[in-house]
mmCIF file of C-alpha atoms in Angstrom:
data_model
loop_
_atom_site.group_PDB
_atom_site.id
_atom_site.type_symbol
_atom_site.label_atom_id
_atom_site.label_comp_id
_atom_site.label_asym_id
_atom_site.label_seq_id
_atom_site.Cartn_x
_atom_site.Cartn_y
_atom_site.Cartn_z
ATOM 1 C CA MET Z 1 114.203 198.087 66.262
ATOM 2 C CA GLU Z 2 111.452 196.833 68.566
ATOM 3 C CA ALA Z 3 112.590 194.645 71.424
ATOM 4 C CA ILE Z 4 111.354 191.112 72.132
ATOM 5 C CA MET Z 5 110.201 189.796 75.487
ATOM 6 C CA VAL Z 6 111.810 186.462 76.443
ATOM 7 C CA LYS Z 7 110.855 184.211 79.357
ATOM 8 C CA ASP Z 8 113.773 183.074 81.522
ATOM 9 C CA ALA Z 9 112.860 179.580 82.694
ATOM 10 C CA ARG Z 10 115.152 179.617 85.722
ATOM 11 C CA LEU Z 11 114.614 183.085 87.092
ATOM 12 C CA ASN Z 12 110.932 182.944 86.180
ATOM 13 C CA THR Z 13 111.184 186.441 84.748
ATOM 14 C CA ILE Z 14 110.589 188.100 81.428
ATOM 15 C CA GLU Z 15 113.665 189.531 79.738
ATOM 16 C CA LYS Z 16 113.722 192.240 77.090
ATOM 17 C CA VAL Z 17 116.141 191.548 74.254
ATOM 18 C CA SER Z 18 116.845 192.871 70.818
ATOM 19 C CA PRO Z 19 115.452 190.874 67.863
ATOM 20 C CA LEU Z 20 118.956 190.942 66.412
ATOM 21 C CA GLN Z 21 120.269 188.790 69.220
ATOM 22 C CA SER Z 22 120.776 185.076 68.781
ATOM 23 C CA VAL Z 23 119.489 182.221 70.867
ATOM 24 C CA PRO Z 24 122.383 180.147 72.211
ATOM 25 C CA HIS Z 25 124.009 180.101 75.495
ATOM 26 C CA TYR Z 26 122.477 181.806 78.490
ATOM 27 C CA LEU Z 27 122.422 178.794 80.737
ATOM 28 C CA SER Z 28 123.077 178.185 84.329
ATOM 29 C CA GLY Z 29 121.839 176.267 87.278
ATOM 30 C CA ASN Z 30 122.574 173.616 89.861
ATOM 31 C CA TRP Z 31 122.658 170.877 87.285
ATOM 32 C CA LEU Z 32 125.706 168.746 87.839
ATOM 33 C CA SER Z 33 129.179 168.768 89.268
ATOM 34 C CA PHE Z 34 132.406 167.222 88.152
ATOM 35 C CA ASN Z 35 134.510 165.450 90.743
ATOM 36 C CA ARG Z 36 138.037 165.707 89.380
ATOM 37 C CA SER Z 37 139.429 163.085 91.769
ATOM 38 C CA ASP Z 38 137.250 160.209 90.571
ATOM 39 C CA ALA Z 39 136.101 161.694 87.258
ATOM 40 C CA LYS Z 40 132.460 161.030 87.993
ATOM 41 C CA TRP Z 41 129.555 163.276 87.083
ATOM 42 C CA ARG Z 42 127.077 163.821 89.859
ATOM 43 C CA ILE Z 43 123.671 164.911 88.769
ATOM 44 C CA LEU Z 44 122.122 167.398 91.108
ATOM 45 C CA LYS Z 45 118.610 168.655 91.283
ATOM 46 C CA GLY Z 46 118.648 172.329 90.570
ATOM 47 C CA SER Z 47 117.557 175.285 88.647
ATOM 48 C CA LEU Z 48 118.258 176.563 85.222
ATOM 49 C CA VAL Z 49 118.770 179.830 83.649
ATOM 50 C CA ALA Z 50 117.106 179.158 80.396
ATOM 51 C CA LEU Z 51 118.053 181.499 77.669
ATOM 52 C CA VAL Z 52 120.330 184.014 76.442
ATOM 53 C CA VAL Z 53 119.470 185.589 73.158
ATOM 54 C CA LEU Z 54 122.583 187.045 71.692
ATOM 55 C CA ILE Z 55 124.475 187.446 68.499
ATOM 56 C CA LEU Z 56 127.488 186.004 70.097
ATOM 57 C CA ALA Z 57 125.462 183.259 71.536
ATOM 58 C CA ALA Z 58 125.336 182.996 74.474
ATOM 59 C CA CYS Z 59 127.961 183.346 74.996
ATOM 60 C CA GLY Z 60 128.254 181.747 71.961
ATOM 61 C CA SER Z 61 126.589 181.052 68.694
ATOM 62 C CA GLY Z 62 127.269 177.827 66.894
ATOM 63 C CA SER Z 63 127.920 179.746 63.714
ATOM 64 C CA THR Z 64 131.260 178.959 62.110
ATOM 65 C CA THR Z 65 131.472 181.958 59.831
ATOM 66 C CA GLY Z 66 131.320 185.623 60.602
ATOM 67 C CA SER Z 67 132.656 189.095 60.133
ATOM 68 C CA THR Z 68 134.463 191.367 62.538
ATOM 69 C CA ALA Z 69 133.466 194.833 63.601
ATOM 70 C CA THR Z 70 134.222 197.613 66.075
ATOM 71 C CA SER Z 71 133.548 197.524 69.792
ATOM 72 C CA THR Z 72 130.368 199.610 69.618
ATOM 73 C CA PRO Z 73 127.619 197.579 71.317
ATOM 74 C CA THR Z 74 124.724 196.268 69.305
ATOM 75 C CA THR Z 75 122.010 194.482 71.191
ATOM 76 C CA ALA Z 76 122.999 190.609 72.657
ATOM 77 C CA PRO Z 77 125.217 183.362 78.280
ATOM 78 C CA ALA Z 78 125.604 179.621 81.980
ATOM 79 C CA THR Z 79 126.352 175.452 84.519
ATOM 80 C CA ALA Z 80 127.032 172.698 87.308
ATOM 81 C CA SER Z 81 127.632 171.465 91.012
ATOM 82 C CA ALA Z 82 126.762 171.405 94.658
ATOM 83 C CA SER Z 83 125.555 174.847 95.646
ATOM 84 C CA ALA Z 84 126.234 176.717 98.832
ATOM 85 C CA THR Z 85 122.801 178.341 98.593
ATOM 86 C CA PRO Z 86 119.743 177.517 96.474
ATOM 87 C CA SER Z 87 120.775 180.154 93.957
ATOM 88 C CA GLU Z 88 124.514 179.507 93.794
ATOM 89 C CA THR Z 89 126.104 177.088 91.350
ATOM 90 C CA GLN Z 90 129.756 176.086 91.811
ATOM 91 C CA ASN Z 91 132.493 173.979 90.205
ATOM 92 C CA LEU Z 92 131.642 175.032 86.675
ATOM 93 C CA ARG Z 93 135.138 175.403 85.289
ATOM 94 C CA ASP Z 94 135.603 173.214 82.194
ATOM 95 C CA VAL Z 95 132.142 171.616 82.526
ATOM 96 C CA ARG Z 96 131.001 170.391 79.095
ATOM 97 C CA TYR Z 97 127.521 170.767 77.623
ATOM 98 C CA CYS Z 98 125.735 170.950 74.268
ATOM 99 C CA GLU Z 99 122.634 172.705 72.980
ATOM 100 C CA VAL Z 100 120.106 171.915 70.280
ATOM 101 C CA ILE Z 101 118.051 174.889 69.129
ATOM 102 C CA PRO Z 102 115.166 174.041 66.767
ATOM 103 C CA SER Z 103 112.848 176.682 65.296
ATOM 104 C CA VAL Z 104 109.238 176.164 64.232
ATOM 105 C CA GLN Z 105 107.334 178.613 62.057
ATOM 106 C CA SER Z 106 103.580 179.069 62.369
ATOM 107 C CA GLY Z 107 102.211 181.765 60.131
ATOM 108 C CA SER Z 108 104.374 184.840 60.573
ATOM 109 C CA THR Z 109 105.724 183.745 63.976
ATOM 110 C CA ILE Z 110 108.864 181.695 64.570
ATOM 111 C CA THR Z 111 109.214 179.935 67.921
ATOM 112 C CA THR Z 112 112.739 178.879 68.815
ATOM 113 C CA TYR Z 113 113.367 176.313 71.555
ATOM 114 C CA VAL Z 114 116.599 175.970 73.539
ATOM 115 C CA TYR Z 115 117.407 172.449 74.773
ATOM 116 C CA ASN Z 116 120.617 171.377 76.508
ATOM 117 C CA THR Z 117 122.280 168.390 78.140
ATOM 118 C CA LEU Z 118 123.222 169.889 81.507
ATOM 119 C CA GLY Z 119 122.179 167.760 84.432
ATOM 120 C CA LEU Z 120 121.359 164.837 82.148
ATOM 121 C CA ASN Z 121 124.608 163.786 80.474
ATOM 122 C CA ASP Z 122 127.943 165.180 79.298
ATOM 123 C CA CYS Z 123 126.901 165.323 75.628
ATOM 124 C CA PRO Z 124 128.288 161.944 74.440
ATOM 125 C CA PRO Z 125 130.784 162.723 71.649
ATOM 126 C CA GLY Z 126 129.788 159.824 69.399
ATOM 127 C CA ARG Z 127 126.119 160.673 69.371
ATOM 128 C CA TRP Z 128 126.723 164.421 69.204
ATOM 129 C CA ASN Z 129 129.088 164.111 66.244
ATOM 130 C CA ALA Z 130 126.531 161.967 64.422
ATOM 131 C CA LEU Z 131 123.657 164.381 65.039
ATOM 132 C CA THR Z 132 122.651 166.590 62.105
ATOM 133 C CA GLN Z 133 120.327 169.525 61.654
ATOM 134 C CA ASP Z 134 118.219 167.450 59.270
ATOM 135 C CA GLU Z 135 117.801 164.775 61.948
ATOM 136 C CA VAL Z 136 116.757 167.394 64.491
ATOM 137 C CA ASN Z 137 114.206 168.854 62.087
ATOM 138 C CA LYS Z 138 112.797 165.403 61.346
ATOM 139 C CA GLU Z 139 112.539 164.377 64.994
ATOM 140 C CA PHE Z 140 111.268 167.689 66.327
ATOM 141 C CA GLY Z 141 109.199 168.823 63.347
ATOM 142 C CA SER Z 142 111.143 172.075 63.045
ATOM 143 C CA GLN Z 143 111.992 173.956 59.878
ATOM 144 C CA SER Z 144 115.504 174.883 60.981
ATOM 145 C CA ALA Z 145 117.868 173.987 63.795
ATOM 146 C CA GLN Z 146 121.212 174.963 65.261
ATOM 147 C CA LEU Z 147 123.685 172.622 66.940
ATOM 148 C CA ASN Z 148 125.562 174.686 69.514
ATOM 149 C CA GLY Z 149 128.401 172.792 71.106
ATOM 150 C CA PRO Z 150 130.259 171.268 72.597
ATOM 151 C CA ARG Z 151 130.936 174.183 74.925
ATOM 152 C CA HIS Z 152 132.778 174.368 78.260
ATOM 153 C CA PHE Z 153 132.304 176.915 81.035
ATOM 154 C CA VAL Z 154 135.310 178.929 82.194
ATOM 155 C CA MET Z 155 133.869 180.660 85.247
ATOM 156 C CA ASP Z 156 133.859 178.873 88.625
ATOM 157 C CA GLY Z 157 130.359 179.697 89.795
ATOM 158 C CA ILE Z 158 127.229 181.671 89.179
ATOM 159 C CA LEU Z 159 124.667 183.387 91.363
ATOM 160 C CA ALA Z 160 121.067 183.941 90.317
ATOM 161 C CA SER Z 161 117.869 184.445 92.244
ATOM 162 C CA GLY Z 162 114.895 182.123 91.921
ATOM 163 C CA SER Z 163 114.686 178.597 90.616
ATOM 164 C CA THR Z 164 112.328 176.677 88.377
ATOM 165 C CA THR Z 165 112.563 174.081 85.620
ATOM 166 C CA SER Z 166 110.427 173.550 82.577
ATOM 167 C CA GLY Z 167 110.469 169.770 82.959
ATOM 168 C CA LYS Z 168 110.048 169.299 79.219
ATOM 169 C CA MET Z 169 112.383 166.652 77.846
ATOM 170 C CA PHE Z 170 113.305 165.680 74.289
ATOM 171 C CA THR Z 171 115.766 163.184 72.865
ATOM 172 C CA PHE Z 172 117.775 164.280 69.819
ATOM 173 C CA GLY Z 173 119.752 161.517 68.117
ATOM 174 C CA GLY Z 174 119.738 159.488 71.312
ATOM 175 C CA ILE Z 175 120.885 162.439 73.464
ATOM 176 C CA GLU Z 176 118.458 163.374 76.216
ATOM 177 C CA MET Z 177 117.973 167.107 76.676
ATOM 178 C CA GLN Z 178 115.726 169.438 78.607
ATOM 179 C CA LEU Z 179 113.946 172.569 77.435
ATOM 180 C CA ARG Z 180 115.503 175.661 78.974
ATOM 181 C CA ALA Z 181 113.684 178.465 77.165
ATOM 182 C CA THR Z 182 111.716 179.631 74.150
ATOM 183 C CA LEU Z 183 111.976 182.725 71.963
ATOM 184 C CA GLN Z 184 109.375 184.104 69.569
ATOM 185 C CA THR Z 185 110.260 186.369 66.662
ATOM 186 C CA SER Z 186 108.598 187.489 63.473
ATOM 187 C CA ALA Z 187 109.437 185.598 60.288
ATOM 188 C CA GLY Z 188 112.433 187.170 58.557
ATOM 189 C CA THR Z 189 113.973 188.489 61.777
ATOM 190 C CA PRO Z 190 117.542 187.215 62.268
ATOM 191 C CA THR Z 191 117.908 185.042 65.362
ATOM 192 C CA VAL Z 192 121.450 183.727 64.930
ATOM 193 C CA GLY Z 193 124.319 186.167 64.758
ATOM 194 C CA ASN Z 194 127.427 185.733 62.677
ATOM 195 C CA GLN Z 195 129.562 188.712 63.657
ATOM 196 C CA PHE Z 196 132.653 188.279 65.760
ATOM 197 C CA TYR Z 197 134.189 190.825 68.138
ATOM 198 C CA VAL Z 198 130.914 192.755 68.216
ATOM 199 C CA PRO Z 199 129.598 193.613 71.703
ATOM 200 C CA ASN Z 200 126.058 192.406 72.209
ATOM 201 C CA GLN Z 201 123.656 193.345 74.978
ATOM 202 C CA VAL Z 202 121.411 191.049 77.009
ATOM 203 C CA MET Z 203 119.031 192.046 79.762
ATOM 204 C CA ARG Z 204 119.680 189.726 82.715
ATOM 205 C CA SER Z 205 120.716 189.763 86.379
ATOM 206 C CA THR Z 206 123.483 187.287 87.224
ATOM 207 C CA VAL Z 207 126.841 187.150 88.974
ATOM 208 C CA PHE Z 208 129.620 185.155 87.304
ATOM 209 C CA ILE Z 209 132.254 184.126 89.854
ATOM 210 C CA TYR Z 210 135.956 183.551 89.115
ATOM 211 C CA ASN Z 211 137.887 182.206 92.102
ATOM 212 C CA THR Z 212 141.107 183.530 93.575
ATOM 213 C CA GLY Z 213 144.147 181.787 92.102
ATOM 214 C CA GLN Z 214 142.362 180.760 88.927
ATOM 215 C CA PRO Z 215 143.338 182.024 85.464
ATOM 216 C CA VAL Z 216 141.085 184.318 83.479
ATOM 217 C CA PHE Z 217 141.243 184.876 79.736
ATOM 218 C CA GLU Z 218 140.483 188.343 78.452
ATOM 219 C CA LEU Z 219 139.774 190.247 75.271
ATOM 220 C CA THR Z 220 140.492 193.961 75.310
ATOM 221 C CA ALA Z 221 138.638 196.141 72.811
ATOM 222 C CA PRO Z 222 140.146 199.189 71.105
ATOM 223 C CA ASN Z 223 138.275 201.494 73.515
ATOM 224 C CA GLY Z 224 139.800 199.714 76.527
ATOM 225 C CA ASP Z 225 136.783 197.627 77.499
ATOM 226 C CA VAL Z 226 137.829 194.239 78.926
ATOM 227 C CA TYR Z 227 135.788 191.099 78.273
ATOM 228 C CA VAL Z 228 136.379 187.971 80.397
ATOM 229 C CA MET Z 229 135.875 184.535 78.825
ATOM 230 C CA GLN Z 230 132.808 182.743 80.134
ATOM 231 C CA SER Z 231 132.907 179.685 77.859
ATOM 232 C CA TYR Z 232 135.087 178.183 75.179
ATOM 233 C CA ALA Z 233 133.688 176.277 72.224
ATOM 234 C CA GLN Z 234 134.685 173.158 70.322
ATOM 235 C CA ILE Z 235 132.638 174.265 67.319
ATOM 236 C CA VAL Z 236 135.083 175.986 64.989
ATOM 237 C CA ASP Z 237 138.163 174.323 66.479
ATOM 238 C CA LYS Z 238 136.978 170.895 67.577
ATOM 239 C CA THR Z 239 140.347 170.134 69.195
ATOM 240 C CA LEU Z 240 140.391 173.199 71.462
ATOM 241 C CA THR Z 241 140.937 172.354 75.132
ATOM 242 C CA TYR Z 242 141.038 174.302 78.367
ATOM 243 C CA ASN Z 243 144.825 173.888 78.574
ATOM 244 C CA GLN Z 244 145.219 175.712 75.252
ATOM 245 C CA LEU Z 245 143.443 178.855 76.422
ATOM 246 C CA PRO Z 246 146.566 180.623 77.767
ATOM 247 C CA SER Z 247 148.041 180.617 74.235
ATOM 248 C CA LEU Z 248 144.765 181.108 72.376
ATOM 249 C CA ALA Z 249 145.959 184.379 70.816
ATOM 250 C CA SER Z 250 147.874 182.398 68.192
ATOM 251 C CA LYS Z 251 144.573 180.930 66.952
ATOM 252 C CA LEU Z 252 142.534 184.125 66.986
ATOM 253 C CA GLN Z 253 141.959 186.489 64.088
ATOM 254 C CA LEU Z 254 141.982 189.635 66.173
ATOM 255 C CA PRO Z 255 140.737 192.817 64.481
ATOM 256 C CA SER Z 256 142.901 195.906 64.607
ATOM 257 C CA GLY Z 257 143.047 197.274 68.150
ATOM 258 C CA TRP Z 258 141.862 194.098 69.880
ATOM 259 C CA SER Z 259 144.156 192.028 72.131
ATOM 260 C CA TYR Z 260 143.989 188.741 74.053
ATOM 261 C CA SER Z 261 145.676 188.095 77.396
ATOM 262 C CA THR Z 262 145.595 185.830 80.422
ATOM 263 C CA LYS Z 263 146.284 186.438 84.101
ATOM 264 C CA THR Z 264 145.962 184.684 87.449
ATOM 265 C CA LEU Z 265 143.497 186.255 89.851
ATOM 266 C CA GLN Z 266 144.932 187.629 93.084
ATOM 267 C CA GLN Z 267 141.397 188.009 94.436
ATOM 268 C CA GLU Z 268 137.943 186.768 93.514
ATOM 269 C CA LEU Z 269 136.406 188.365 90.437
ATOM 270 C CA ARG Z 270 132.661 188.825 90.132
ATOM 271 C CA LEU Z 271 130.962 189.978 86.946
ATOM 272 C CA ASP Z 272 127.790 191.353 88.475
ATOM 273 C CA THR Z 273 124.901 192.580 86.346
ATOM 274 C CA THR Z 274 122.298 192.586 89.125
ATOM 275 C CA SER Z 275 122.350 196.365 89.589
ATOM 276 C CA THR Z 276 121.889 197.228 85.917
ATOM 277 C CA GLY Z 277 120.282 194.086 84.513
ATOM 278 C CA VAL Z 278 122.496 194.413 81.437
ATOM 279 C CA ALA Z 279 125.414 192.253 80.272
ATOM 280 C CA TYR Z 280 127.650 192.934 77.273
ATOM 281 C CA VAL Z 281 129.093 189.887 75.538
ATOM 282 C CA VAL Z 282 131.298 189.215 72.512
ATOM 283 C CA ASN Z 283 132.352 186.132 70.554
ATOM 284 C CA ASP Z 284 135.784 185.602 69.096
ATOM 285 C CA ASN Z 285 136.229 183.926 65.701
ATOM 286 C CA LEU Z 286 136.313 180.491 67.373
ATOM 287 C CA ALA Z 287 132.852 181.115 68.933
ATOM 288 C CA ASP Z 288 134.308 181.430 72.445
ATOM 289 C CA SER Z 289 132.264 183.900 74.484
ATOM 290 C CA TYR Z 290 133.280 186.715 76.843
ATOM 291 C CA GLN Z 291 131.423 189.109 79.158
ATOM 292 C CA ARG Z 292 132.456 192.702 79.722
ATOM 293 C CA MET Z 293 133.836 193.627 83.136
#
């Protein structure tokens, strides 16, 4: 199937993705940091990685239904804090955000827009829970919309080259958001995936950083490939918390041959796609997302 070219609003590059990939969850940037000692959000000026188009969603689709499959890749996201360099974002672990993804059809072309709350607010629960797809369509003028969130990052930092912001703001149901990216597809082409435990491919160059001494949560595929969690979702299980991740296996509907495990890192782990420009990502049945090592 012919690939689609997608503009990455942070890296200021064009990415080539499969039309079978879905929109949510390829976000990162120096947007905000969470100070655990005083529980205050500090908004930081920074950059954004705008889009990941993947069946799993960016790391996670907001879809709540789906089927399972084998670990054969089909074609298939990232964040918040003070940065050590202009391209490094730190203190991401358990940072909350939400996405609104409206789609507008003009003729035979569908343009999908990815907005999120990072750097603006922590996705206020009351307003987010009250927001509906119909309200988004009415406010934005879209024909369809996806509510993707709340989600929380599980990595500690991210590295990406370049920085730019779109600057386009929109308020959905009283929640201020910023445009991170757009995707254009032909009418009738699926843009939101609903398959779980299916590896998806995205063309991008990033480094996800997991610090020494921190836990990581992994899915192992039947062929031995290991996928490290990059974000957990409160979409299917709205009560899921970071503290529940070590025992998440009891909540998962793992296909035959798949396993879930957790371990504490003895040294820093970096998931680096800068040499190949390709990342492989899967979603579990709770819409949590993982990237292949």
